[in-house]
Structures are given as C-alpha cells and as structure tokens.
Amino acid sequence: MYVELRKEENSLLRNKIFIPLFVVAVGLIAFYQSLPGHLQENGTAKQRLIIKDRNGLDIRAYTDGETYDWISLSEIQPELVQMIILAEDRNFYSHRGVDVVSSLRSAYQNLKAFRVVSGASTITQQVYRQGFKIDRGFLGKMKTILGAIKLERNYSKNQILETYLNTLPYAYQLVGVKRAGEVFFGRDFHLLSLSDMATLAVLPRSPAGLRTRPDQLLKTRNQLLMNYQKFAQANSSEIDFAMKVPLEFLHDTSGWDNYHYAQRLRENPEFYKHIARFGRIDTTLDLYLQKEAQAILRSHLRHLQKFDVHHGALVVLENHTGDVLAYVGSHDIKEKGGQYDALKLHRQPGSALKPLTYALSLMKGKKLSDVLPDIPSYYKTGLGQFLPRNYDQNYSGPRLMREALANSLNLP
C-alpha cells in the first residue's frame, strides 16, 4: 500500500512538472512558427532614391534613414568586415544566431552592476530587430532570439552579414557602412584607411554619443585596432601608425547640405519636376550654387555671432521660371537647431518687403541720403483712419533713408 502511494505521488509530481513544461514548449514552438523568417526590407526590397540636380549631378541627400546604395559583401574591404565582426560579434561564424556564452557573461555583468553595462545581441539578432522594428523588452528579446535562430536556418552567414553591413545605423540617419564612410571621412569608400575602418566599426555602439565624445571614441577605436592586430595577425607597424592618426570627421558636402530640400521633396510631391524610373528624382537645384550659398551663409553667420545671430537660411529662385536653384534650410544641420527647416516657418511679411519697396524708390530717383520722416502720420483708407506705428511704439524724427532701412522702421 505504501509503495503504491509513493508511486502515485511520484506520478503526480512528474505530471506537475511535465505538463507545465510541455505547455511552455508547445507555446514556444507555436510562437517560433508565427515569427517571420526572412530578411525584411533591409535594403534589397527598398527602392533606391537618387536625387539629381538640374545638370544630372547626384545631390545624394539622405532622408528617412533609407539605404542610399547597397553594396555586396565581396565589395567591402575584408579588414572592415573583420573589424566589425570583432567589435560586434566575434563568434558570429560559430553560433547559430544566439551566442549563449556571451549572453550568460552579459547577464552576470549586468546583475553584478545592478544596471545594463553590456549587451549580447549577435549580428543576426540585430539584423532581425532592425528589419522588423522590434521593441526592446522581454517580449521583444524573445522575438529577437527566436527570429535570429530562424534567420540562421533560412540564410547563409554571408547573406546575413551583407544585410547587416548595409543596414547598420549611424548618426544623422546615415545607414550602411558605405554611405557612412563616404560622409564621415569625405573620400571614396574603397579608399578608407585602417583608422577610418576602425572608427566606422565602433561608431554603431553609440551612433550619436561617441561622435560627441571624441576622447572616448579614440580610446575605443585604438582598443579595437589592438584586438584586430592580435586576432588577424595584422602588420604591427601599420596598426601602430593607424593608432596615431587623429580623429577627423570632414564636413559633408555630398548630401547633408541638401537635407532640408530633399525632405521637402519627399513631403511635397508637387515640387517634383518629374520622377523617372528606379526612384530617380530630377530637380531644378544647381548643386554648385547650392554649395556656394551654404558657404556664403556660414561666412556671414560667423561675422554676425557678435550680434547674437546664430541661425540663418536662404533660397535662390530663378524669377522667370520659378525654379529653385538653391535651398538652404539652416546654417548647419549638425549644429543645435539646424535640424529645423527655417524656410518652412511662417513669418510676418512686412520687413521682408521693405527692401523691395526701397529698391523701387531708388530705381525711381531717390537716394540713400534722402531724409524721411519718422513721425506720427495719419492715412485715410476705405475703412477709416490708419495710424501706423513702429515696433517699439516710438518716433525718432527725421532719418536718412539708409538709417530707416537699416533699422527696419515702419513709418518712413
């Protein structure tokens, strides 16, 4: 009797353990089966958007984080590929989507520090999370883990790696190593140096943060170069030279100066001159005039800083056609406030029209040395008496025309 009771208790205990485990396993399998297992819109499914100026030159503006140009894995320098794998997922070619050892080590470090100090997402997990816009959190983590395993079953390592390198997010909405390399360093992608490639490899860890902390970026870059020398058995003299190269990000002249114009094109299709096949947009913009206008604006703002003027914008139109020849929405998109397109902001038109009114009077024989009255004046209109006022509600008496214009006085 006792033996039978013990057997019955053991059977019940096994059922209590087995049934929940079975339910969890079935649930995980069903959850796994429901997840997509393809490389979704990581560049190959997106249409390239190439914006050209009036002479057919590439404006190459970069908008909405879309990949500007897809590059095959075979075209990417092996050194850059090795550095990125070393920086992001050194066991990439040996795991099946999830690096168990790295995950356990990361969990231990985070528990020890009582905060998140390290992550263990593999390259495959990052591709899956970016491709399907999966939120962070427990459920998102489970989706990413199972989705990465599914990707590894459906695609080769090289296919996943190629997608990752072309969809890697950088600062300023730049996506992909090719575009980021060209913008940050101002040279052809295939001419990047070892120091450039190492910088490109560590920037995705903190797309905006490392760009604003050059000392930390330099330290991280050099640490990666030392690791690369060790694991890739690279030439020590070349690595030593690369570590001595100072960080230098060139100002982008191949797209970001045209950012606001490109954004306006995307938001307002009526601005398109015409759209050809394969995502090409031909515009009325003159690329050389655009760069010249940007340089002129920056030059003037440097002189105006002492008057507390820090922002500016300008547009150049061809009067007889209405074509937009240059469109500079801000002084510099990389500066504070530069992300806003000042040309889209609504303003009072009065002061903007004053120079045109003065120009008309000069054409009719007036001189800048003529005296104009800044005194109370009444004008009869169809709606009654009109008494204009200056902005400060004061009057200054007789003023030279040039003074009246320079001070934007209303009454003269």
Short mmCIF file of C-alpha atoms in Angstrom, two decimals:
data_model
loop_
_atom_site.label_atom_id
_atom_site.label_comp_id
_atom_site.label_asym_id
_atom_site.label_seq_id
_atom_site.Cartn_x
_atom_site.Cartn_y
_atom_site.Cartn_z
CA MET A 1 0.00 0.00 0.00
CA TYR A 2 2.82 2.36 0.95
CA VAL A 3 4.70 1.55 -2.26
CA GLU A 4 1.61 2.20 -4.35
CA LEU A 5 1.07 5.57 -2.63
CA ARG A 6 4.70 6.56 -3.27
CA LYS A 7 4.33 5.61 -6.93
CA GLU A 8 1.14 7.66 -7.16
CA GLU A 9 2.85 10.66 -5.51
CA ASN A 10 5.81 10.42 -7.89
CA SER A 11 3.45 10.19 -10.83
CA LEU A 12 1.57 13.30 -9.67
CA LEU A 13 4.86 15.15 -9.12
CA ARG A 14 6.05 14.22 -12.58
CA ASN A 15 2.76 15.44 -14.04
CA LYS A 16 3.04 18.74 -12.15
CA ILE A 17 6.47 19.30 -13.68
CA PHE A 18 5.94 17.75 -17.09
CA ILE A 19 2.59 19.35 -18.01
CA PRO A 20 3.73 22.99 -17.49
CA LEU A 21 6.99 22.26 -19.32
CA PHE A 22 5.02 20.67 -22.15
CA VAL A 23 2.68 23.67 -22.35
CA VAL A 24 5.64 26.08 -22.37
CA ALA A 25 7.40 24.04 -25.07
CA VAL A 26 4.27 23.93 -27.25
CA GLY A 27 3.79 27.66 -26.73
CA LEU A 28 7.39 28.42 -27.72
CA ILE A 29 7.10 26.25 -30.83
CA ALA A 30 3.87 27.99 -31.84
CA PHE A 31 5.44 31.39 -31.12
CA TYR A 32 8.51 30.43 -33.16
CA GLN A 33 6.37 29.27 -36.10
CA SER A 34 4.41 32.54 -36.08
CA LEU A 35 7.52 34.68 -36.45
CA PRO A 36 8.65 35.77 -39.94
CA GLY A 37 11.92 34.21 -41.01
CA HIS A 38 13.03 36.35 -43.94
CA LEU A 39 15.24 39.39 -44.34
CA GLN A 40 12.51 42.01 -44.44
CA GLU A 41 13.17 45.24 -46.31
CA ASN A 42 16.74 45.52 -45.20
CA GLY A 43 17.64 47.43 -48.32
CA THR A 44 17.06 44.87 -51.05
CA ALA A 45 13.29 45.42 -51.03
CA LYS A 46 13.56 49.20 -50.84
CA GLN A 47 13.79 51.29 -53.93
CA ARG A 48 16.86 53.50 -54.04
CA LEU A 49 16.09 57.20 -54.05
CA ILE A 50 18.60 59.15 -56.13
CA ILE A 51 18.03 62.91 -56.24
CA LYS A 52 19.77 64.78 -59.05
CA ASP A 53 20.31 68.47 -59.75
CA ARG A 54 19.40 70.31 -62.97
CA ASN A 55 22.64 69.13 -64.62
CA GLY A 56 22.21 65.46 -63.71
CA LEU A 57 24.66 65.51 -60.80
CA ASP A 58 23.82 63.41 -57.74
CA ILE A 59 22.67 65.51 -54.83
CA ARG A 60 22.88 62.35 -52.77
CA ALA A 61 20.76 63.71 -49.95
CA TYR A 62 19.95 61.10 -47.34
CA THR A 63 16.42 61.07 -45.95
CA ASP A 64 14.24 58.91 -43.70
CA GLY A 65 17.11 56.56 -42.91
CA GLU A 66 16.81 54.67 -46.20
CA THR A 67 19.85 52.92 -47.58
CA TYR A 68 21.33 55.12 -50.28
CA ASP A 69 23.36 52.43 -52.01
CA TRP A 70 23.51 48.67 -51.42
CA ILE A 71 26.97 47.14 -51.68
CA SER A 72 27.74 43.42 -51.90
CA LEU A 73 29.85 41.72 -49.24
CA SER A 74 32.58 40.97 -51.78
CA GLU A 75 32.99 44.72 -52.45
CA ILE A 76 33.57 45.60 -48.78
CA GLN A 77 37.16 45.63 -47.58
CA PRO A 78 37.96 42.40 -45.66
CA GLU A 79 39.67 44.46 -42.94
CA LEU A 80 36.47 46.42 -42.29
CA VAL A 81 34.38 43.24 -42.22
CA GLN A 82 36.76 41.64 -39.71
CA MET A 83 36.83 44.73 -37.52
CA ILE A 84 33.04 44.98 -37.37
CA ILE A 85 32.70 41.28 -36.52
CA LEU A 86 35.38 41.73 -33.85
CA ALA A 87 33.61 44.78 -32.42
CA GLU A 88 30.06 43.45 -32.54
CA ASP A 89 30.03 39.64 -32.57
CA ARG A 90 33.38 37.87 -32.64
CA ASN A 91 31.73 34.44 -32.53
CA PHE A 92 29.49 35.24 -35.50
CA TYR A 93 30.65 32.34 -37.66
CA SER A 94 30.41 29.76 -34.87
CA HIS A 95 26.98 30.37 -33.28
CA ARG A 96 23.52 29.64 -34.66
CA GLY A 97 22.01 33.06 -34.12
CA VAL A 98 22.43 33.27 -30.35
CA ASP A 99 25.76 33.37 -28.51
CA VAL A 100 24.94 31.51 -25.28
CA VAL A 101 28.32 32.13 -23.64
CA SER A 102 28.23 35.86 -24.33
CA SER A 103 24.62 36.05 -23.13
CA LEU A 104 25.48 34.40 -19.81
CA ARG A 105 28.53 36.64 -19.36
CA SER A 106 26.46 39.73 -20.14
CA ALA A 107 23.73 38.67 -17.69
CA TYR A 108 26.33 38.18 -14.94
CA GLN A 109 27.91 41.59 -15.58
CA ASN A 110 24.53 43.32 -15.57
CA LEU A 111 23.43 41.61 -12.33
CA LYS A 112 26.74 42.42 -10.69
CA ALA A 113 26.46 46.12 -11.59
CA PHE A 114 22.66 46.31 -10.94
CA ARG A 115 22.29 48.00 -14.34
CA VAL A 116 22.79 47.26 -18.02
CA VAL A 117 26.51 47.54 -18.69
CA SER A 118 26.81 45.20 -21.65
CA GLY A 119 24.63 43.56 -24.28
CA ALA A 120 24.99 40.25 -26.02
CA SER A 121 22.94 40.70 -29.17
CA THR A 122 24.54 38.89 -32.07
CA ILE A 123 24.76 40.35 -35.56
CA THR A 124 21.87 38.09 -36.59
CA GLN A 125 19.72 39.34 -33.70
CA GLN A 126 20.48 42.95 -34.64
CA VAL A 127 19.53 42.30 -38.27
CA TYR A 128 16.23 40.77 -37.17
CA ARG A 129 15.42 43.55 -34.69
CA GLN A 130 16.22 46.32 -37.21
CA GLY A 131 14.44 44.61 -40.09
CA PHE A 132 11.17 44.11 -38.20
CA LYS A 133 11.41 47.18 -35.92
CA ILE A 134 11.13 45.07 -32.75
CA ASP A 135 10.94 46.97 -29.47
CA ARG A 136 13.28 46.22 -26.60
CA GLY A 137 11.91 44.44 -23.55
CA PHE A 138 11.29 40.82 -22.56
CA LEU A 139 8.83 40.00 -25.35
CA GLY A 140 10.99 41.83 -27.89
CA LYS A 141 14.04 39.92 -26.67
CA MET A 142 12.25 36.60 -27.12
CA LYS A 143 11.17 37.57 -30.63
CA THR A 144 14.71 38.62 -31.49
CA ILE A 145 16.28 35.41 -30.16
CA LEU A 146 13.83 33.05 -31.89
CA GLY A 147 13.78 35.17 -35.05
CA ALA A 148 17.59 35.11 -35.22
CA ILE A 149 17.57 31.31 -34.97
CA LYS A 150 15.04 31.22 -37.79
CA LEU A 151 17.14 33.54 -39.97
CA GLU A 152 20.19 31.33 -39.46
CA ARG A 153 18.21 28.33 -40.73
CA ASN A 154 17.00 30.19 -43.84
CA TYR A 155 20.06 32.20 -44.88
CA SER A 156 23.80 31.81 -45.07
CA LYS A 157 26.14 33.70 -42.75
CA ASN A 158 27.35 35.86 -45.64
CA GLN A 159 23.81 36.85 -46.61
CA ILE A 160 23.06 37.92 -43.04
CA LEU A 161 26.37 39.75 -42.75
CA GLU A 162 25.84 41.61 -46.03
CA THR A 163 22.42 42.75 -44.85
CA TYR A 164 23.87 43.88 -41.53
CA LEU A 165 26.66 45.94 -43.10
CA ASN A 166 24.19 47.68 -45.42
CA THR A 167 21.62 48.45 -42.71
CA LEU A 168 23.92 49.36 -39.82
CA PRO A 169 22.60 52.62 -38.30
CA TYR A 170 24.94 55.56 -37.76
CA ALA A 171 24.48 59.13 -36.54
CA TYR A 172 22.48 61.67 -38.58
CA GLN A 173 20.20 58.95 -40.02
CA LEU A 174 23.05 57.51 -42.06
CA VAL A 175 22.57 53.82 -42.76
CA GLY A 176 25.13 51.33 -44.05
CA VAL A 177 28.93 51.31 -43.90
CA LYS A 178 29.36 52.64 -47.45
CA ARG A 179 27.33 55.79 -47.03
CA ALA A 180 28.61 56.47 -43.50
CA GLY A 181 32.23 56.03 -44.61
CA GLU A 182 31.85 58.43 -47.51
CA VAL A 183 30.11 61.09 -45.41
CA PHE A 184 32.24 60.92 -42.26
CA PHE A 185 35.61 60.81 -43.99
CA GLY A 186 34.90 62.60 -47.26
CA ARG A 187 36.53 60.05 -49.52
CA ASP A 188 35.63 57.10 -51.73
CA PHE A 189 34.54 54.10 -49.69
CA HIS A 190 37.29 51.90 -51.12
CA LEU A 191 39.98 54.40 -50.05
CA LEU A 192 39.28 54.24 -46.32
CA SER A 193 42.34 53.78 -44.10
CA LEU A 194 42.68 51.29 -41.23
CA SER A 195 41.95 54.07 -38.72
CA ASP A 196 38.84 55.07 -40.71
CA MET A 197 37.61 51.48 -40.78
CA ALA A 198 38.18 51.01 -37.05
CA THR A 199 36.24 54.19 -36.33
CA LEU A 200 33.44 53.03 -38.61
CA ALA A 201 33.35 49.70 -36.76
CA VAL A 202 32.90 51.16 -33.26
CA LEU A 203 30.54 54.06 -34.04
CA PRO A 204 27.34 51.92 -34.15
CA ARG A 205 27.75 51.15 -30.43
CA SER A 206 26.62 54.71 -29.77
CA PRO A 207 25.71 56.38 -33.08
CA ALA A 208 25.38 59.89 -31.64
CA GLY A 209 27.17 59.64 -28.30
CA LEU A 210 30.62 58.63 -29.49
CA ARG A 211 30.56 61.38 -32.12
CA THR A 212 30.20 63.94 -29.34
CA ARG A 213 32.85 62.32 -27.12
CA PRO A 214 36.00 62.20 -29.27
CA ASP A 215 38.30 61.13 -26.42
CA GLN A 216 36.17 58.08 -25.69
CA LEU A 217 35.86 57.31 -29.38
CA LEU A 218 39.62 57.49 -29.87
CA LYS A 219 40.19 55.13 -26.93
CA THR A 220 37.60 52.64 -28.23
CA ARG A 221 38.98 52.81 -31.77
CA ASN A 222 42.56 52.12 -30.64
CA GLN A 223 41.43 49.24 -28.45
CA LEU A 224 39.75 47.67 -31.47
CA LEU A 225 42.91 48.17 -33.55
CA MET A 226 44.95 46.32 -30.89
CA ASN A 227 42.42 43.49 -30.85
CA TYR A 228 42.46 43.37 -34.65
CA GLN A 229 46.25 43.07 -34.67
CA LYS A 230 46.02 40.17 -32.23
CA PHE A 231 43.21 38.21 -33.89
CA ALA A 232 44.00 38.99 -37.55
CA GLN A 233 47.80 38.96 -37.11
CA ALA A 234 47.96 42.30 -38.87
CA ASN A 235 51.18 44.18 -39.59
CA SER A 236 52.21 45.79 -36.30
CA SER A 237 53.78 48.87 -37.90
CA GLU A 238 50.58 49.57 -39.87
CA ILE A 239 48.49 49.22 -36.72
CA ASP A 240 50.84 51.49 -34.74
CA PHE A 241 50.56 54.13 -37.46
CA ALA A 242 46.74 53.82 -37.55
CA MET A 243 46.56 54.33 -33.78
CA LYS A 244 48.48 57.60 -34.10
CA VAL A 245 46.10 59.04 -36.69
CA PRO A 246 43.92 61.73 -35.03
CA LEU A 247 40.16 61.59 -35.33
CA GLU A 248 38.97 63.83 -38.12
CA PHE A 249 35.43 63.99 -39.43
CA LEU A 250 35.11 66.09 -42.55
CA HIS A 251 32.09 68.30 -43.09
CA ASP A 252 29.81 66.52 -45.51
CA THR A 253 29.46 68.24 -48.89
CA SER A 254 27.72 65.35 -50.61
CA GLY A 255 24.24 65.37 -49.20
CA TRP A 256 23.67 66.89 -45.78
CA ASP A 257 23.85 70.45 -47.11
CA ASN A 258 20.79 69.48 -49.16
CA TYR A 259 18.95 67.63 -46.40
CA HIS A 260 16.06 70.07 -45.96
CA TYR A 261 15.50 70.35 -49.70
CA ALA A 262 15.33 66.57 -50.03
CA GLN A 263 12.96 66.33 -47.09
CA ARG A 264 10.69 68.91 -48.68
CA LEU A 265 10.72 66.95 -51.93
CA ARG A 266 9.69 63.80 -50.13
CA GLU A 267 6.91 65.57 -48.22
CA ASN A 268 5.58 67.59 -51.18
CA PRO A 269 5.45 65.57 -54.42
CA GLU A 270 4.14 68.65 -56.27
CA PHE A 271 7.70 70.04 -56.06
CA TYR A 272 8.99 67.23 -58.26
CA LYS A 273 9.98 68.31 -61.74
CA HIS A 274 9.45 64.74 -62.83
CA ILE A 275 10.26 61.31 -61.44
CA ALA A 276 11.92 58.77 -63.69
CA ARG A 277 12.06 55.04 -63.10
CA PHE A 278 14.08 53.37 -60.33
CA GLY A 279 13.48 56.15 -57.79
CA ARG A 280 15.32 58.94 -59.61
CA ILE A 281 14.15 62.49 -58.92
CA ASP A 282 15.33 65.25 -61.25
CA THR A 283 15.19 68.69 -59.64
CA THR A 284 15.85 72.31 -60.62
CA LEU A 285 18.56 72.65 -57.95
CA ASP A 286 22.05 73.74 -59.03
CA LEU A 287 24.47 71.71 -56.90
CA TYR A 288 27.40 74.12 -57.27
CA LEU A 289 25.23 77.14 -56.47
CA GLN A 290 23.80 75.22 -53.51
CA LYS A 291 27.27 74.66 -52.05
CA GLU A 292 28.21 78.28 -52.71
CA ALA A 293 25.04 79.51 -50.98
CA GLN A 294 25.76 77.29 -47.98
CA ALA A 295 29.32 78.63 -47.73
CA ILE A 296 28.15 82.27 -48.03
CA LEU A 297 25.56 81.75 -45.29
CA ARG A 298 28.09 80.20 -42.92
CA SER A 299 30.56 83.01 -43.61
CA HIS A 300 28.00 85.71 -42.82
CA LEU A 301 26.84 83.97 -39.66
CA ARG A 302 30.42 83.87 -38.35
CA HIS A 303 30.53 87.67 -38.63
CA LEU A 304 27.07 88.07 -37.10
CA GLN A 305 27.72 85.96 -33.99
CA LYS A 306 28.85 89.05 -32.08
CA PHE A 307 25.32 90.40 -32.60
CA ASP A 308 23.89 87.17 -31.15
CA VAL A 309 22.78 85.91 -34.59
CA HIS A 310 23.40 82.16 -34.82
CA HIS A 311 20.92 80.83 -37.37
CA GLY A 312 20.14 81.53 -40.99
CA ALA A 313 18.52 80.18 -44.14
CA LEU A 314 18.22 81.21 -47.76
CA VAL A 315 16.58 80.23 -51.02
CA VAL A 316 17.58 81.26 -54.56
CA LEU A 317 14.85 81.37 -57.20
CA GLU A 318 15.00 81.97 -60.93
CA ASN A 319 12.42 84.70 -61.42
CA HIS A 320 11.14 83.97 -64.91
CA THR A 321 10.67 80.23 -64.31
CA GLY A 322 10.21 79.97 -60.54
CA ASP A 323 12.86 77.22 -60.42
CA VAL A 324 14.53 76.63 -57.06
CA LEU A 325 18.27 76.95 -57.72
CA ALA A 326 19.48 76.77 -54.11
CA TYR A 327 17.65 75.81 -50.93
CA VAL A 328 19.49 76.10 -47.61
CA GLY A 329 17.06 75.39 -44.77
CA SER A 330 19.54 76.02 -41.96
CA HIS A 331 23.08 77.14 -41.25
CA ASP A 332 24.24 73.59 -40.46
CA ILE A 333 22.12 70.53 -39.75
CA LYS A 334 24.79 69.22 -37.37
CA GLU A 335 24.55 72.27 -35.12
CA LYS A 336 21.94 72.93 -32.44
CA GLY A 337 18.67 73.94 -34.07
CA GLY A 338 19.99 73.12 -37.52
CA GLN A 339 17.56 70.22 -37.98
CA TYR A 340 14.67 72.68 -38.40
CA ASP A 341 13.94 73.95 -41.89
CA ALA A 342 13.70 77.70 -41.30
CA LEU A 343 12.34 78.24 -44.82
CA LYS A 344 9.14 76.45 -43.81
CA LEU A 345 8.48 78.66 -40.76
CA HIS A 346 5.78 81.31 -41.11
CA ARG A 347 6.79 84.96 -40.63
CA GLN A 348 5.38 88.47 -40.77
CA PRO A 349 5.94 89.62 -44.38
CA GLY A 350 6.31 93.34 -43.62
CA SER A 351 10.04 93.66 -43.01
CA ALA A 352 10.82 91.21 -45.80
CA LEU A 353 9.03 93.52 -48.26
CA LYS A 354 10.77 96.72 -47.12
CA PRO A 355 14.00 96.19 -49.13
CA LEU A 356 11.89 95.72 -52.27
CA THR A 357 9.98 98.93 -51.57
CA TYR A 358 13.23 100.85 -51.04
CA ALA A 359 14.73 99.33 -54.18
CA LEU A 360 11.74 100.54 -56.18
CA SER A 361 12.13 104.08 -54.78
CA LEU A 362 15.87 104.07 -55.62
CA MET A 363 15.05 103.00 -59.17
CA LYS A 364 12.71 105.99 -59.39
CA GLY A 365 15.43 108.50 -58.39
CA LYS A 366 15.51 108.52 -54.59
CA LYS A 367 18.88 108.44 -52.80
CA LEU A 368 20.00 106.68 -49.62
CA SER A 369 20.99 110.12 -48.29
CA ASP A 370 17.42 111.45 -48.61
CA VAL A 371 15.68 112.31 -45.35
CA LEU A 372 12.44 110.52 -44.45
CA PRO A 373 10.04 111.41 -41.61
CA ASP A 374 9.67 109.07 -38.66
CA ILE A 375 6.78 110.97 -37.08
CA PRO A 376 3.10 110.26 -36.31
CA SER A 377 1.20 110.16 -39.59
CA TYR A 378 -2.45 109.54 -40.46
CA TYR A 379 -3.70 107.97 -43.66
CA LYS A 380 -7.27 107.88 -44.92
CA THR A 381 -8.40 104.44 -46.06
CA GLY A 382 -11.68 102.86 -47.06
CA LEU A 383 -12.01 101.54 -43.53
CA GLY A 384 -11.24 104.87 -41.85
CA GLN A 385 -8.13 106.49 -40.39
CA PHE A 386 -4.92 104.40 -40.34
CA LEU A 387 -2.17 105.29 -37.86
CA PRO A 388 0.92 103.09 -38.45
CA ARG A 389 3.39 102.57 -35.62
CA ASN A 390 6.96 101.37 -35.25
CA TYR A 391 7.62 98.09 -33.48
CA ASP A 392 8.88 99.90 -30.34
CA GLN A 393 5.93 102.31 -30.39
CA ASN A 394 8.36 105.29 -30.53
CA TYR A 395 9.21 108.01 -33.10
CA SER A 396 12.74 109.20 -33.91
CA GLY A 397 12.01 112.20 -36.15
CA PRO A 398 13.83 112.79 -39.47
CA ARG A 399 16.01 109.84 -40.55
CA LEU A 400 18.27 109.17 -43.52
CA MET A 401 16.83 106.59 -45.88
CA ARG A 402 19.73 104.22 -45.21
CA GLU A 403 19.13 104.53 -41.43
CA ALA A 404 15.41 103.91 -41.82
CA LEU A 405 16.06 100.78 -43.87
CA ALA A 406 18.83 99.51 -41.59
CA ASN A 407 16.57 99.88 -38.53
CA SER A 408 13.52 98.49 -40.34
CA LEU A 409 11.38 101.46 -39.30
CA ASN A 410 7.75 101.21 -40.34
CA LEU A 411 6.76 104.87 -40.63
CA PRO A 412 9.39 106.05 -43.18
#
